[in-house]
mmCIF file of C-alpha atoms in Angstrom:
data_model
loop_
_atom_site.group_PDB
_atom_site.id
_atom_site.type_symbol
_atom_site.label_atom_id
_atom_site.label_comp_id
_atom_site.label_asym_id
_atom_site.label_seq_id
_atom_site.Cartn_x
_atom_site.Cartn_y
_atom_site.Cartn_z
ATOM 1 C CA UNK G 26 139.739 56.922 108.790
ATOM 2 C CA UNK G 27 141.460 55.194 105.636
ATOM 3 C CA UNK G 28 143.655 58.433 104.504
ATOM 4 C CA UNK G 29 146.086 57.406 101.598
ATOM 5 C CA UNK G 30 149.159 60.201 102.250
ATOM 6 C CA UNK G 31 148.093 62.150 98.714
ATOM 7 C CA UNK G 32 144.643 63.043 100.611
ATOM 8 C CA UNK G 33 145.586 63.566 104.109
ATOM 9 C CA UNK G 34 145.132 67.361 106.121
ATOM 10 C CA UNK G 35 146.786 67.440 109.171
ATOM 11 C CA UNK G 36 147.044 71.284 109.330
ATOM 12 C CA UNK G 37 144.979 72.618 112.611
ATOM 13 C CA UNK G 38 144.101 75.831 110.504
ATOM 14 C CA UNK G 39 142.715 74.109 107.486
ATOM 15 C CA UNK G 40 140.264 71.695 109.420
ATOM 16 C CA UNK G 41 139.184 74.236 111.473
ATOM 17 C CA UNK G 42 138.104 76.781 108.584
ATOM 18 C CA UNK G 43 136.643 73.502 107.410
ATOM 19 C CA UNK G 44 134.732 72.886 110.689
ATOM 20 C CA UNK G 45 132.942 76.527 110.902
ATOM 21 C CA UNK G 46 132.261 76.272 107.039
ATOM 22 C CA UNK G 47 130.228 72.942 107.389
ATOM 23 C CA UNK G 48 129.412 73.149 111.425
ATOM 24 C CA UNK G 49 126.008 70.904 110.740
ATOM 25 C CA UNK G 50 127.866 67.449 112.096
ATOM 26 C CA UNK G 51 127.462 63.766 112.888
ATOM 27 C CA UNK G 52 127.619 63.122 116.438
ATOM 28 C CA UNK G 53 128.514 59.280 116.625
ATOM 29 C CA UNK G 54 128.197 57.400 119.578
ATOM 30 C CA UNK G 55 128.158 53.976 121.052
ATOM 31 C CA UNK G 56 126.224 52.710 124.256
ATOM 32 C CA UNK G 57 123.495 49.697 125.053
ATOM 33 C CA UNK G 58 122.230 50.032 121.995
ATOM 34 C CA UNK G 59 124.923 50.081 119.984
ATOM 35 C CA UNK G 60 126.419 52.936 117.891
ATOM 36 C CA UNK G 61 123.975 55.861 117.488
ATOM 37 C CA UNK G 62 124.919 59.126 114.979
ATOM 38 C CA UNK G 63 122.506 62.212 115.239
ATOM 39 C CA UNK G 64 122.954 65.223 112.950
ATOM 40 C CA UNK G 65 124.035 68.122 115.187
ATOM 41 C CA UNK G 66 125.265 72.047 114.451
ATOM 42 C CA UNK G 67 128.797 72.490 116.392
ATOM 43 C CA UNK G 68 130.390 75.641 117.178
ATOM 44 C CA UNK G 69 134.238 75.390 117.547
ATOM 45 C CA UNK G 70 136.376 77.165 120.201
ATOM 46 C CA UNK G 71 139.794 77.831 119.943
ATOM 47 C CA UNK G 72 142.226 78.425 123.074
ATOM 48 C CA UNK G 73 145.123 76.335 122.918
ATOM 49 C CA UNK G 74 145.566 72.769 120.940
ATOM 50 C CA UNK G 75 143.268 71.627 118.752
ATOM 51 C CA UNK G 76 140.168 73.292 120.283
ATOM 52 C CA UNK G 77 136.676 72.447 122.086
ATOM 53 C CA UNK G 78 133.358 71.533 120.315
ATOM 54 C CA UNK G 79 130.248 72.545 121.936
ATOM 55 C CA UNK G 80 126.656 71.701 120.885
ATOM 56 C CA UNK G 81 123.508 71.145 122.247
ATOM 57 C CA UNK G 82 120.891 67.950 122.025
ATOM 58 C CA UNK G 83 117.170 67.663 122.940
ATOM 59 C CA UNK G 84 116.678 66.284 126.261
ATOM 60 C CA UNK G 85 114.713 63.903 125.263
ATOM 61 C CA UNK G 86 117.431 62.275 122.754
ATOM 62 C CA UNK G 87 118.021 58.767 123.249
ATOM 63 C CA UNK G 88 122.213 59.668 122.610
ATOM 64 C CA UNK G 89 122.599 61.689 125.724
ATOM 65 C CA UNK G 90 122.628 58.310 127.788
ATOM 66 C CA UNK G 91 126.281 57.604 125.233
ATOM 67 C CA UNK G 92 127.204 60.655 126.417
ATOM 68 C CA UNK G 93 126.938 60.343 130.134
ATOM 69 C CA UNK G 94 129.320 57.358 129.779
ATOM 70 C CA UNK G 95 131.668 59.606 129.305
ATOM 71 C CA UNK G 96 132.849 56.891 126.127
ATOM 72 C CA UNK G 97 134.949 58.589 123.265
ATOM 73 C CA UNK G 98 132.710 60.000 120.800
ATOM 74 C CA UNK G 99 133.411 60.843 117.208
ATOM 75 C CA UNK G 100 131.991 63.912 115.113
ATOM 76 C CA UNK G 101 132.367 63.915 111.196
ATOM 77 C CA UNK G 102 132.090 67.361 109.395
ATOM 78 C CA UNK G 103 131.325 66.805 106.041
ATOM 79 C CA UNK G 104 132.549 69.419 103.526
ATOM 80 C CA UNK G 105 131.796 69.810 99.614
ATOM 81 C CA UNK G 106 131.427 66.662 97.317
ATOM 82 C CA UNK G 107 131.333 65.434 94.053
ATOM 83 C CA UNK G 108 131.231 62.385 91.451
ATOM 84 C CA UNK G 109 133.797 62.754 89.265
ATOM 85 C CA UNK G 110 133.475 60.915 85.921
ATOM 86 C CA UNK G 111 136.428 59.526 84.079
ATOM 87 C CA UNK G 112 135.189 61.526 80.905
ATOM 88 C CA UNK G 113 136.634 64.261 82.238
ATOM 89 C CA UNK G 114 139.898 63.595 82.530
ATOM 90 C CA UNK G 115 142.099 64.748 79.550
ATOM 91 C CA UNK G 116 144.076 61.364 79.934
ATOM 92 C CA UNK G 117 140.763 59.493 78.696
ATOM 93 C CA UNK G 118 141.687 60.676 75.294
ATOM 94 C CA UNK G 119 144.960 59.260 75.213
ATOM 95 C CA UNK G 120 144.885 55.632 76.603
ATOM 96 C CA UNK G 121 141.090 55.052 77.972
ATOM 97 C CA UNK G 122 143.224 54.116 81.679
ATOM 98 C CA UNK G 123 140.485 56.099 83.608
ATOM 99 C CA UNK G 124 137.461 55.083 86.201
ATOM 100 C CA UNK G 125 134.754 56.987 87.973
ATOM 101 C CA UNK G 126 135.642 58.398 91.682
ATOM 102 C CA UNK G 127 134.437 60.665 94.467
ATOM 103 C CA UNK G 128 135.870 63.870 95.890
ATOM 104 C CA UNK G 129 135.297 64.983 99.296
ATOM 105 C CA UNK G 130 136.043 66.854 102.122
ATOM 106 C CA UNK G 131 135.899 65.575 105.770
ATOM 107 C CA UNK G 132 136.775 66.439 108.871
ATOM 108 C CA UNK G 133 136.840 64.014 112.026
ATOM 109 C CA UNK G 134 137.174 64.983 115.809
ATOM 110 C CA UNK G 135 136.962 62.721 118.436
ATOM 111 C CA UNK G 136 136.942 63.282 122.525
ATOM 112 C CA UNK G 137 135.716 62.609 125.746
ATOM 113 C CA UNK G 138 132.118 64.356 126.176
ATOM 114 C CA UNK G 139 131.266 66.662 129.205
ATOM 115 C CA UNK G 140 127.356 67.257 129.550
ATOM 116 C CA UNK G 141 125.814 70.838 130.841
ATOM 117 C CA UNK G 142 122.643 71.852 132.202
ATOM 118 C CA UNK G 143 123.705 75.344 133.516
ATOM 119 C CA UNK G 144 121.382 77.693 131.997
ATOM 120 C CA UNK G 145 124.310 80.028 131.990
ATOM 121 C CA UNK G 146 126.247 78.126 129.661
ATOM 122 C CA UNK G 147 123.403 77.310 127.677
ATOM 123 C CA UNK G 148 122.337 80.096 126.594
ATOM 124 C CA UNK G 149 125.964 81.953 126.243
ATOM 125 C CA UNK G 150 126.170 78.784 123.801
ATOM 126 C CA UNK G 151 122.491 79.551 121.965
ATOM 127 C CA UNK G 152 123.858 83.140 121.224
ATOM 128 C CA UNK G 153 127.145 82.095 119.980
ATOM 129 C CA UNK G 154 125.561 79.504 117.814
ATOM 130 C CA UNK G 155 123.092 82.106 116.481
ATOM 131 C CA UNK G 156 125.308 84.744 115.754
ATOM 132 C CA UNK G 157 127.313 82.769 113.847
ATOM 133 C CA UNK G 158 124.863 81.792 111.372
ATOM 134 C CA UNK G 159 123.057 84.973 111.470
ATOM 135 C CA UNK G 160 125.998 87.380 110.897
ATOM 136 C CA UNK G 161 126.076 89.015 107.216
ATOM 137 C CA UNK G 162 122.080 88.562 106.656
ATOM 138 C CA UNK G 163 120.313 91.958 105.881
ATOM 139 C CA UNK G 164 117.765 91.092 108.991
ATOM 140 C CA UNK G 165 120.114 89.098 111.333
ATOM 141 C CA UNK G 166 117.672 87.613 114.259
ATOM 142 C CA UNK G 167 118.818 87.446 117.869
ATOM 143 C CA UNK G 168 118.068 85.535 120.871
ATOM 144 C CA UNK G 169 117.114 88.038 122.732
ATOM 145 C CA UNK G 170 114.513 89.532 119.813
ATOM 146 C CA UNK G 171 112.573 86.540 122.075
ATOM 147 C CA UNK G 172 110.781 86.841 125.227
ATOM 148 C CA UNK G 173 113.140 85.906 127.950
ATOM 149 C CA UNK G 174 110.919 83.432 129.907
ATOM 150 C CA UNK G 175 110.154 81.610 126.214
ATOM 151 C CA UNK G 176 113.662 81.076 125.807
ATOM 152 C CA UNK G 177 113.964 80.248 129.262
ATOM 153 C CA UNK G 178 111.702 77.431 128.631
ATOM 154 C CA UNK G 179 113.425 76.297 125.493
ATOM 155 C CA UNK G 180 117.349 76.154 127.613
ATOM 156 C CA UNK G 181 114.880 73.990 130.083
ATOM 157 C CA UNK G 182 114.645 71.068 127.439
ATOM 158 C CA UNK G 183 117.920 71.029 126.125
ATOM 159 C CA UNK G 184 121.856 69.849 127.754
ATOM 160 C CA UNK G 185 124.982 71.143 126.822
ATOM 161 C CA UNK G 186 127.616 69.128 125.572
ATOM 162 C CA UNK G 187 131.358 70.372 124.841
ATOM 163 C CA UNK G 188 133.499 67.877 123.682
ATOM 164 C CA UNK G 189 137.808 68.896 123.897
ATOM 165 C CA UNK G 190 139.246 67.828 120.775
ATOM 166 C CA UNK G 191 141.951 64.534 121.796
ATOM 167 C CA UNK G 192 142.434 63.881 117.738
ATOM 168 C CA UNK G 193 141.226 65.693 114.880
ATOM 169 C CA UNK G 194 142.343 64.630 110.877
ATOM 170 C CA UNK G 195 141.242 65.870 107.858
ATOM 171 C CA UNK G 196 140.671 63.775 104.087
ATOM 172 C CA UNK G 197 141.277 66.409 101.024
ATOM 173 C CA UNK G 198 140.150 63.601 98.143
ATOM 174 C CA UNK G 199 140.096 66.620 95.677
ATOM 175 C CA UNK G 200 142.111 65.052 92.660
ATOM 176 C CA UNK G 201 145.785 65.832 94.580
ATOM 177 C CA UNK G 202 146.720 62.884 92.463
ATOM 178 C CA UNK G 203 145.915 63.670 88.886
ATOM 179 C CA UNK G 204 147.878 65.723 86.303
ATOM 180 C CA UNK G 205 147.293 69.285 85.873
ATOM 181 C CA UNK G 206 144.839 68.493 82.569
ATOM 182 C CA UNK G 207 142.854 66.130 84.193
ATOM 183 C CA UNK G 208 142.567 68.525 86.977
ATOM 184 C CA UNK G 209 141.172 71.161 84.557
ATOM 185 C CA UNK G 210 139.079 68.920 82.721
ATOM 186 C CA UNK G 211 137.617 67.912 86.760
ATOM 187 C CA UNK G 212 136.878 71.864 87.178
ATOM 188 C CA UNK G 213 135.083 72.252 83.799
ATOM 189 C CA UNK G 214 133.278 69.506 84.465
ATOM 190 C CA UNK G 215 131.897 70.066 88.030
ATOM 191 C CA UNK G 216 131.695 73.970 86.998
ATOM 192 C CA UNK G 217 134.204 76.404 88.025
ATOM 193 C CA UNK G 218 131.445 77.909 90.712
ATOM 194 C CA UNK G 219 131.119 75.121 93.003
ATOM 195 C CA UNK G 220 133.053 74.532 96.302
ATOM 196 C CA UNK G 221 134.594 71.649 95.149
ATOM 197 C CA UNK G 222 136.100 72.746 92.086
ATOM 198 C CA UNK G 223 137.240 76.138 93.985
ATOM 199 C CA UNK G 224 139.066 73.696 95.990
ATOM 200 C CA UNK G 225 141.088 71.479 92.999
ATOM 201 C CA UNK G 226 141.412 74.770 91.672
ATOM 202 C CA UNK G 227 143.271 75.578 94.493
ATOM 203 C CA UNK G 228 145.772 72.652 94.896
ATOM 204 C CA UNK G 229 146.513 72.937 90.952
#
């Protein structure tokens, strides 16, 4: 990943709030057929390093045959974005020196994939995933609010994949290199509500 020093997040903590905050990812691949990306919700587990990613996929997806290669895969976690336009910038006034841009977070993790069909680890994986996104809602739903042999059925058409993390790097493109005005002006602009202006608001 192009990462010009001004935007680069090396910090373990930082991608990994960054991971659980966005965990819908692209799971990128290459095999026969070339490279193959699938949109995919991680969950990320932290023991030691820089963590293990573990997901699920449809049997009958095309991507598990990358997978059983046992080739490096990459997964991209894309966090809050935003066109920026130059008439924002407080500099604009002065000198007219500005152009449009982007700001983004990602998060990239690549590693060797390990594939599971142990129903065991499936569904410990199912409830972790669910709980996740259903803690904090008034009604939160549970696996086991389903009948056991219909969930049994669904773990029978999916594989487990956990991927160790061998690299993981982070690109904070959040206006790191403009003055503290045009930084402002970027906040105002995008509305001081949205998770990309909480997040120049937070380097200023």
């Amino acid at each position: 990943m192009y990462r010009p020093p001004a935007f680069q997040e090396d910090r373990t903590e930082i991608l990994h709030r960054a991971i659980r905050s966005y965990p819908l990812a692209t799971l990128v691949t290459y095999g026969t057929k070339g490279i193959t990306a699938n949109l995919i919700p991680f969950s990320l587990h932290v023991d030691a390093g820089a963590g293990v990613l573990t997901a699920h996929l449809a049997k009958a997806n095309d991507q598990l045959r990358d997978l059983q290669s046992r080739l490096e895969a990459l997964v991209i976690f894309q966090g809050p974005q935003a066109y920026v336009s130059p008439s924002w910038y407080a500099t604009k006034q002065e000198h007219g020196k500005a152009v449009p841009t982007w700001n983004y977070i990602v998060v990239q993790a690549r590693g060797l994939p390990e594939l599971t069909d142990d129903k065991d680890w499936l569904l410990t994986h199912v409830d972790g995933l669910t709980e996740a996104q259903e803690h904090g809602r008034r009604d939160p739903w549970s696996v086991s609010d389903a009948p056991a042999d219909f969930i049994a059925a669904q773990l029978k058409g999916i594989t487990g994949l956990r991927l160790p993390i061998a690299r993981l790097e982070g690109k904070w493109k959040v206006s790191q290199n403009q003055p503290a005005a045009n930084k402002a002006g970027i906040i105002a602009g995008l509305g001081s509500t949205t998770d990309m202006a909480s997040a120049i608001s937070g380097l200023s």
